[in-house]
Short mmCIF file of C-alpha atoms in Angstrom, two decimals:
data_model
loop_
_atom_site.label_atom_id
_atom_site.label_comp_id
_atom_site.label_asym_id
_atom_site.label_seq_id
_atom_site.Cartn_x
_atom_site.Cartn_y
_atom_site.Cartn_z
CA UNK A 7 14.98 -14.86 75.74
CA UNK A 8 12.81 -14.20 72.83
CA UNK A 9 15.38 -11.58 71.50
CA UNK A 10 18.10 -13.88 71.81
CA UNK A 11 16.29 -16.79 69.93
CA UNK A 12 15.41 -14.08 67.26
CA UNK A 13 18.91 -13.09 66.93
CA UNK A 14 20.03 -16.66 66.61
CA UNK A 15 17.69 -17.35 63.92
CA UNK A 16 18.76 -14.37 61.86
CA UNK A 17 22.25 -15.33 62.30
CA UNK A 18 21.68 -18.82 61.12
CA UNK A 19 19.76 -17.50 57.96
CA UNK A 20 22.46 -14.94 57.13
CA UNK A 21 24.96 -17.80 57.15
CA UNK A 22 22.84 -20.01 55.03
CA UNK A 23 22.34 -17.24 52.52
CA UNK A 24 26.14 -16.52 52.28
CA UNK A 25 26.79 -20.28 51.78
CA UNK A 26 24.17 -20.34 49.02
CA UNK A 27 25.58 -17.35 47.36
CA UNK A 28 29.15 -18.54 47.43
CA UNK A 29 28.12 -21.83 46.08
CA UNK A 30 26.39 -20.22 43.07
CA UNK A 31 29.38 -18.01 42.50
CA UNK A 32 31.62 -21.08 42.44
CA UNK A 33 29.47 -23.05 40.02
CA UNK A 34 29.17 -19.99 37.70
CA UNK A 35 33.04 -19.61 37.65
CA UNK A 36 33.44 -23.36 36.85
CA UNK A 37 31.35 -22.81 33.84
CA UNK A 38 32.98 -21.84 30.43
CA UNK A 39 31.21 -20.04 27.89
CA UNK A 40 30.36 -22.05 24.66
CA UNK A 41 29.93 -20.48 21.30
CA UNK A 42 27.78 -22.57 18.99
CA UNK A 43 28.02 -21.61 15.38
CA UNK A 44 25.41 -23.50 13.45
CA UNK A 45 23.90 -22.67 10.18
CA UNK A 46 20.27 -22.92 9.92
CA UNK A 47 18.68 -26.06 8.11
CA UNK A 48 16.79 -23.55 5.87
CA UNK A 49 15.96 -19.90 5.54
CA UNK A 50 12.69 -18.27 4.43
CA UNK A 51 13.75 -14.92 2.94
CA UNK A 52 12.93 -12.89 -0.10
CA UNK A 53 15.96 -12.25 -2.17
CA UNK A 54 14.25 -9.44 -4.07
CA UNK A 55 13.15 -5.74 -2.75
CA UNK A 56 9.73 -5.22 -1.27
CA UNK A 57 8.77 -1.70 -2.72
CA UNK A 58 6.91 0.26 -0.28
CA UNK A 59 6.95 4.07 -0.98
CA UNK A 60 7.40 5.78 -4.51
CA UNK A 61 8.21 9.33 -5.50
CA UNK A 62 8.75 10.95 -8.83
CA UNK A 63 10.48 13.92 -10.27
CA UNK A 64 9.35 14.17 -14.03
CA UNK A 65 11.69 16.98 -14.99
CA UNK A 66 14.52 14.63 -14.34
CA UNK A 67 12.61 11.26 -15.31
CA UNK A 68 13.70 10.36 -11.71
CA UNK A 69 11.91 7.71 -9.90
CA UNK A 70 12.73 6.78 -6.45
CA UNK A 71 11.39 3.84 -4.43
CA UNK A 72 11.84 2.36 -1.09
CA UNK A 73 12.61 -1.34 -0.15
CA UNK A 74 11.37 -2.65 3.20
CA UNK A 75 12.89 -6.04 2.57
CA UNK A 76 16.66 -5.24 1.93
CA UNK A 77 16.61 -1.88 3.31
CA UNK A 78 17.28 -0.06 0.10
CA UNK A 79 16.52 3.21 -1.50
CA UNK A 80 16.53 2.60 -5.42
CA UNK A 81 16.47 5.15 -8.23
CA UNK A 82 15.29 4.22 -11.74
CA UNK A 83 14.52 6.09 -14.92
CA UNK A 84 10.72 6.71 -14.77
CA UNK A 85 10.56 5.56 -18.47
CA UNK A 86 11.98 2.13 -17.96
CA UNK A 87 9.87 -0.79 -18.86
CA UNK A 88 11.19 -4.32 -17.93
CA UNK A 89 11.03 -6.59 -20.74
CA UNK A 90 8.92 -9.61 -20.35
CA UNK A 91 11.78 -11.97 -20.66
CA UNK A 92 14.04 -10.03 -18.33
CA UNK A 93 14.57 -11.18 -14.80
CA UNK A 94 14.32 -7.59 -13.53
CA UNK A 95 15.53 -3.99 -14.11
CA UNK A 96 18.63 -2.75 -12.67
CA UNK A 97 18.42 0.52 -10.80
CA UNK A 98 20.59 3.49 -11.70
CA UNK A 99 21.72 3.77 -8.19
CA UNK A 100 21.28 2.12 -4.81
CA UNK A 101 21.49 3.74 -1.40
CA UNK A 102 21.86 1.12 1.47
CA UNK A 103 23.98 0.27 4.52
CA UNK A 104 24.44 0.92 8.21
CA UNK A 105 25.62 4.53 7.69
CA UNK A 106 22.37 5.42 5.98
CA UNK A 107 20.11 5.29 8.97
CA UNK A 108 17.35 3.86 6.84
CA UNK A 109 15.58 0.57 7.44
CA UNK A 110 11.77 0.04 7.30
CA UNK A 111 11.09 2.84 5.04
CA UNK A 112 7.45 3.68 4.42
CA UNK A 113 7.62 7.19 3.06
CA UNK A 114 9.75 9.16 0.40
CA UNK A 115 9.84 12.65 -0.98
CA UNK A 116 12.04 14.31 -3.69
CA UNK A 117 13.05 17.87 -3.41
CA UNK A 118 11.86 19.44 -6.67
CA UNK A 119 14.88 21.89 -6.63
CA UNK A 120 17.82 20.04 -4.96
CA UNK A 121 16.56 16.59 -5.96
CA UNK A 122 17.52 15.49 -2.45
CA UNK A 123 15.80 12.40 -1.16
CA UNK A 124 13.90 12.34 2.12
CA UNK A 125 12.83 8.93 3.59
CA UNK A 126 10.80 8.02 6.68
CA UNK A 127 11.50 5.10 8.78
CA UNK A 128 8.87 3.30 10.49
CA UNK A 129 9.25 0.24 12.61
CA UNK A 130 12.89 0.08 13.58
CA UNK A 131 14.42 3.40 13.49
CA UNK A 132 13.23 6.98 14.57
CA UNK A 133 15.15 8.98 11.93
CA UNK A 134 14.38 11.11 8.74
CA UNK A 135 17.44 10.87 6.88
CA UNK A 136 18.06 13.22 3.66
CA UNK A 137 20.33 12.11 0.98
CA UNK A 138 22.06 14.21 -1.59
CA UNK A 139 21.46 14.00 -5.45
CA UNK A 140 24.68 11.93 -5.87
CA UNK A 141 24.50 9.77 -2.64
CA UNK A 142 24.97 6.11 -3.36
CA UNK A 143 25.89 3.06 -1.58
CA UNK A 144 26.54 2.97 2.33
CA UNK A 145 26.18 6.80 2.37
CA UNK A 146 25.82 9.03 5.30
CA UNK A 147 22.82 11.27 5.26
CA UNK A 148 23.56 15.02 4.45
CA UNK A 149 21.35 15.55 7.45
CA UNK A 150 18.83 13.70 9.69
CA UNK A 151 15.94 14.52 11.91
CA UNK A 152 14.90 12.72 15.04
CA UNK A 153 11.30 11.91 14.47
CA UNK A 154 8.58 10.10 16.89
CA UNK A 155 8.48 6.33 16.37
CA UNK A 156 6.10 4.99 13.79
CA UNK A 157 6.14 7.85 11.32
CA UNK A 158 4.66 6.63 7.92
CA UNK A 159 3.53 9.23 5.22
CA UNK A 160 5.12 12.55 4.33
CA UNK A 161 3.84 15.57 2.36
CA UNK A 162 5.66 18.93 1.84
CA UNK A 163 4.39 22.54 1.63
CA UNK A 164 7.20 23.81 -0.46
CA UNK A 165 5.92 27.39 -0.42
CA UNK A 166 5.93 27.43 3.43
CA UNK A 167 8.95 25.05 3.52
CA UNK A 168 7.13 22.74 5.89
CA UNK A 169 6.98 18.86 6.21
CA UNK A 170 3.85 16.98 7.42
CA UNK A 171 4.27 13.62 8.57
CA UNK A 172 1.77 10.89 10.02
CA UNK A 173 2.84 9.04 13.17
CA UNK A 174 1.02 5.64 13.56
CA UNK A 175 1.33 4.76 17.09
CA UNK A 176 0.61 8.31 18.49
CA UNK A 177 -2.27 8.76 16.22
CA UNK A 178 -0.96 12.21 15.33
CA UNK A 179 0.44 14.46 12.54
CA UNK A 180 3.66 16.43 13.16
CA UNK A 181 4.76 19.48 11.16
CA UNK A 182 8.54 20.40 11.01
CA UNK A 183 10.51 23.14 9.16
CA UNK A 184 11.83 21.41 5.96
CA UNK A 185 15.28 22.00 6.69
CA UNK A 186 14.90 20.67 10.41
CA UNK A 187 17.73 18.37 11.66
CA UNK A 188 18.93 16.74 14.71
CA UNK A 189 16.81 17.01 17.85
CA UNK A 190 14.59 19.85 16.66
CA UNK A 191 10.97 19.83 17.74
CA UNK A 192 8.05 20.01 15.57
CA UNK A 193 6.26 23.30 14.91
CA UNK A 194 2.82 22.05 15.80
CA UNK A 195 1.10 18.73 16.32
CA UNK A 196 -2.45 17.48 15.30
CA UNK A 197 -3.57 14.80 17.92
CA UNK A 198 -6.39 14.08 20.37
CA UNK A 199 -9.57 11.99 20.44
CA UNK A 200 -11.56 14.81 18.46
CA UNK A 201 -9.15 14.53 15.45
CA UNK A 202 -10.42 10.93 14.52
CA UNK A 203 -6.88 10.11 13.72
CA UNK A 204 -7.03 6.22 14.12
CA UNK A 205 -3.75 4.70 12.92
CA UNK A 206 -2.84 7.31 10.40
CA UNK A 207 -0.85 6.20 7.41
CA UNK A 208 -0.86 8.27 4.15
CA UNK A 209 -1.09 12.08 3.86
CA UNK A 210 -1.54 14.40 1.00
CA UNK A 211 -2.10 18.25 0.76
CA UNK A 212 -4.28 20.28 -1.38
CA UNK A 213 -2.33 23.45 -1.43
CA UNK A 214 -4.76 25.53 -3.62
CA UNK A 215 -7.56 24.83 -0.96
CA UNK A 216 -5.25 24.68 1.94
CA UNK A 217 -6.34 21.02 3.17
CA UNK A 218 -4.67 18.08 4.61
CA UNK A 219 -6.10 14.66 3.68
CA UNK A 220 -5.04 11.75 6.06
CA UNK A 221 -5.92 7.89 5.47
CA UNK A 222 -6.56 5.90 8.67
CA UNK A 223 -6.60 2.14 9.24
CA UNK A 224 -9.07 2.67 12.16
CA UNK A 225 -7.17 1.66 15.16
CA UNK A 226 -8.33 4.49 17.58
CA UNK A 227 -7.09 5.61 21.03
CA UNK A 228 -9.94 7.13 23.10
CA UNK A 229 -9.03 9.49 25.98
CA UNK A 230 -11.96 11.01 28.24
CA UNK A 231 -12.42 14.75 28.46
CA UNK A 232 -9.85 16.14 30.93
CA UNK A 233 -7.40 13.13 30.42
CA UNK A 234 -3.65 13.71 29.90
CA UNK A 235 -4.21 11.18 26.91
CA UNK A 236 -1.49 9.25 24.96
CA UNK A 237 -0.94 5.47 24.59
CA UNK A 238 0.43 4.92 28.26
CA UNK A 239 -2.37 6.97 29.96
CA UNK A 240 -4.46 4.67 32.35
CA UNK A 241 -7.66 6.19 31.21
CA UNK A 242 -6.90 5.66 27.55
CA UNK A 243 -8.39 2.78 25.77
CA UNK A 244 -8.49 1.36 22.20
CA UNK A 245 -11.26 1.02 19.83
CA UNK A 246 -11.67 -0.43 16.26
CA UNK A 247 -13.14 1.92 13.90
CA UNK A 248 -13.64 1.51 10.01
CA UNK A 249 -10.97 2.72 7.89
CA UNK A 250 -11.34 6.30 6.89
CA UNK A 251 -9.95 9.58 5.20
CA UNK A 252 -10.07 12.51 7.56
CA UNK A 253 -9.70 16.16 6.20
CA UNK A 254 -8.29 19.34 8.10
CA UNK A 255 -7.26 22.84 7.45
CA UNK A 256 -3.63 23.09 6.41
CA UNK A 257 -2.72 25.09 9.48
CA UNK A 258 -4.63 23.01 11.94
CA UNK A 259 -2.98 22.29 15.33
CA UNK A 260 -3.81 20.54 18.43
CA UNK A 261 -7.15 18.47 19.16
CA UNK A 262 -8.90 19.72 16.15
CA UNK A 263 -12.15 18.11 14.67
CA UNK A 264 -11.77 17.09 11.01
CA UNK A 265 -13.68 19.23 8.33
CA UNK A 266 -15.13 16.04 6.94
CA UNK A 267 -14.68 12.36 6.89
CA UNK A 268 -14.83 9.69 4.09
CA UNK A 269 -15.85 6.47 5.71
CA UNK A 270 -18.24 3.46 5.23
CA UNK A 271 -18.74 0.45 3.15
CA UNK A 272 -19.29 2.11 -0.03
CA UNK A 273 -15.89 3.74 -0.04
CA UNK A 274 -14.20 0.19 -0.26
CA UNK A 275 -11.33 1.48 1.97
CA UNK A 276 -9.39 -1.47 3.43
CA UNK A 277 -5.92 -0.49 4.83
CA UNK A 278 -5.81 2.71 2.94
CA UNK A 279 -2.00 3.64 2.66
CA UNK A 280 -0.11 6.27 0.99
CA UNK A 281 -2.18 8.92 -1.04
CA UNK A 282 -1.49 11.58 -3.63
CA UNK A 283 -3.58 14.57 -4.51
CA UNK A 284 -4.11 15.82 -8.22
CA UNK A 285 -4.51 19.45 -7.74
CA UNK A 286 -5.69 20.47 -11.40
CA UNK A 287 -8.22 17.54 -11.38
CA UNK A 288 -9.15 17.93 -7.58
CA UNK A 289 -8.92 14.19 -7.21
CA UNK A 290 -7.46 12.03 -4.40
CA UNK A 291 -5.79 8.89 -5.36
CA UNK A 292 -5.55 6.20 -2.50
CA UNK A 293 -3.32 3.08 -2.41
CA UNK A 294 -5.71 0.64 -0.92
CA UNK A 295 -3.32 -2.15 0.26
CA UNK A 296 -5.57 -4.89 1.53
CA UNK A 297 -8.02 -4.55 -1.45
CA UNK A 298 -5.27 -4.69 -4.11
CA UNK A 299 -6.64 -1.44 -5.68
CA UNK A 300 -6.15 2.23 -6.26
CA UNK A 301 -9.26 4.26 -5.21
CA UNK A 302 -9.98 7.68 -6.57
CA UNK A 303 -12.14 10.27 -4.73
CA UNK A 304 -13.35 13.86 -5.47
CA UNK A 305 -11.74 16.27 -3.34
CA UNK A 306 -14.94 17.35 -1.70
CA UNK A 307 -16.19 13.91 -1.04
CA UNK A 308 -17.44 12.93 2.33
CA UNK A 309 -19.42 10.32 4.29
CA UNK A 310 -20.14 6.98 2.82
CA UNK A 311 -19.39 7.62 -0.83
CA UNK A 312 -18.20 5.33 -3.55
CA UNK A 313 -14.93 6.14 -5.34
CA UNK A 314 -15.35 7.78 -8.75
CA UNK A 315 -12.95 5.33 -10.15
CA UNK A 316 -11.00 2.22 -9.11
CA UNK A 317 -8.12 0.51 -10.59
CA UNK A 318 -8.46 -3.14 -9.65
CA UNK A 319 -8.37 -6.57 -11.04
CA UNK A 320 -5.99 -9.43 -12.27
CA UNK A 321 -5.01 -7.46 -15.49
CA UNK A 322 -3.57 -4.58 -13.46
CA UNK A 323 -1.05 -6.76 -11.56
CA UNK A 324 -1.61 -4.75 -8.44
CA UNK A 325 -0.86 -6.76 -5.11
CA UNK A 326 -0.68 -5.18 -1.82
CA UNK A 327 0.09 -1.50 -2.96
CA UNK A 328 1.36 0.63 0.03
CA UNK A 329 2.82 3.28 -2.16
CA UNK A 330 1.49 5.87 -4.84
CA UNK A 331 2.76 8.78 -6.75
CA UNK A 332 1.30 11.24 -9.44
CA UNK A 333 3.19 12.44 -12.38
CA UNK A 334 0.97 15.38 -13.35
CA UNK A 335 3.35 16.45 -16.22
CA UNK A 336 3.03 13.18 -18.02
CA UNK A 337 -0.68 12.09 -16.89
CA UNK A 338 0.45 9.00 -14.91
CA UNK A 339 0.12 7.47 -11.61
CA UNK A 340 2.63 5.10 -10.28
CA UNK A 341 1.92 2.36 -8.03
CA UNK A 342 4.43 0.38 -5.77
CA UNK A 343 3.04 -3.22 -5.78
CA UNK A 344 4.79 -4.76 -2.76
CA UNK A 345 3.28 -8.03 -3.50
CA UNK A 346 4.80 -8.59 -7.03
CA UNK A 347 8.25 -6.75 -6.52
CA UNK A 348 6.85 -4.10 -9.05
CA UNK A 349 6.27 -0.40 -9.96
CA UNK A 350 3.13 -0.17 -12.20
CA UNK A 351 2.21 2.85 -14.42
CA UNK A 352 -1.26 3.69 -15.39
CA UNK A 353 -2.97 6.83 -16.78
CA UNK A 354 -4.56 9.04 -14.32
CA UNK A 355 -7.82 8.46 -15.94
CA UNK A 356 -7.34 4.62 -15.61
CA UNK A 357 -10.53 2.76 -14.37
CA UNK A 358 -11.28 -0.91 -13.90
CA UNK A 359 -9.26 -4.00 -14.67
CA UNK A 360 -6.83 -2.20 -16.98
CA UNK A 361 -3.35 -3.31 -18.22
CA UNK A 362 -0.47 -1.01 -16.88
CA UNK A 363 1.20 1.22 -19.40
CA UNK A 364 4.56 -0.24 -18.35
CA UNK A 365 6.16 -2.10 -15.37
CA UNK A 366 9.52 -1.70 -13.60
CA UNK A 367 10.28 -5.03 -11.91
CA UNK A 368 12.68 -5.54 -9.01
CA UNK A 369 12.19 -9.41 -9.34
CA UNK A 370 11.05 -12.09 -11.73
CA UNK A 371 7.55 -11.92 -13.43
CA UNK A 372 4.91 -13.66 -11.73
CA UNK A 373 6.85 -14.44 -8.69
CA UNK A 374 4.78 -13.53 -5.60
CA UNK A 375 6.66 -11.59 -2.79
CA UNK A 376 6.86 -13.13 0.61
CA UNK A 377 5.95 -9.88 2.15
CA UNK A 378 7.71 -10.60 5.46
CA UNK A 379 8.38 -7.25 7.16
CA UNK A 380 9.94 -6.91 10.74
CA UNK A 381 8.31 -10.23 12.05
CA UNK A 382 7.86 -10.01 15.78
CA UNK A 383 7.29 -13.89 16.47
CA UNK A 384 6.74 -17.07 14.58
CA UNK A 385 4.28 -19.90 15.30
CA UNK A 386 3.52 -23.47 14.02
CA UNK A 387 0.16 -24.87 13.11
CA UNK A 388 0.58 -28.55 13.49
CA UNK A 389 -2.94 -29.35 11.98
CA UNK A 390 -2.22 -27.61 8.54
CA UNK A 391 1.66 -27.98 8.91
CA UNK A 392 2.20 -24.17 8.30
CA UNK A 393 4.54 -21.62 9.73
CA UNK A 394 2.72 -18.53 11.05
CA UNK A 395 4.43 -15.11 10.83
CA UNK A 396 2.81 -12.05 12.31
CA UNK A 397 4.19 -8.79 10.86
#
């Protein structure tokens, strides 16, 4: 009796379920898709490039800068100086388009022999595309390498033909053969809690003393001893640390401790981004993004030390500088000033609130860049009547 009643209830439920499904299908079939083409009332978008990374080949007077806003690679003559009355300087060539596999480009390198251009994607693509000296427009890379997500800085040991890259989200450094392509794996990786790699961005090499310098924003991932580690590990947790510069042997691998660390309030580090090492002067130049400055440290500095020089102030024109490059031959440092659509040039000995030697502008003078890069959301502040855009 009880079994019969249970069976009846199950049969009734199955009939009701079938009816509901049939009804839902009928209603769905009755609906016709509607395409609404409606232009937005207004658009907030910067029409000019946001310069992020910069590289120089002085023998060819070749300056290459990446643009995170319009997804472009632009080449200028490094001697260009945009006239004050000009709207901007036109580049000698532009590489851009869907075939390039290049979007949010944070790192760039020029091969000193072939003049090939290596660019690092950061947020939206996981490729390192390489372009020939003559590539332009919507060019297909001559080769490309699959890289971990979130690469930022690149430095190359030409003698050993090896590329060093920082990986933000994995708190690591990966080293590849310079000619690596496709799905080739890294030769070695520097990663782990002992490394003190904490959201690494810039990277520079001292080949004379066989050292790696890495700039860190300070977003640490802590894994207990014996843990498998990694962002997705259950026992890994995050921690905010001060910004820093960590130093390693050139052949370092695995969970290795830094030889020394530059960190503390005297350093003035605040979002330290790309770096460049001046080997003859034994000086490390740091693009200090959030402080609108360029900091210079001695190669052997460690601890809470003040920079020996700092280029900073309204006369410099520096605003949110993520990129930097050294021209040892001509005694200059070039700065990608994302906040002003410009590349600025200073003597390597510059200090304080100094005027640039010259400026290459990608947009009108005195026009502040919007700095919208890969916005993940949008909010509205009703009290202040402001649109909030996290990047």
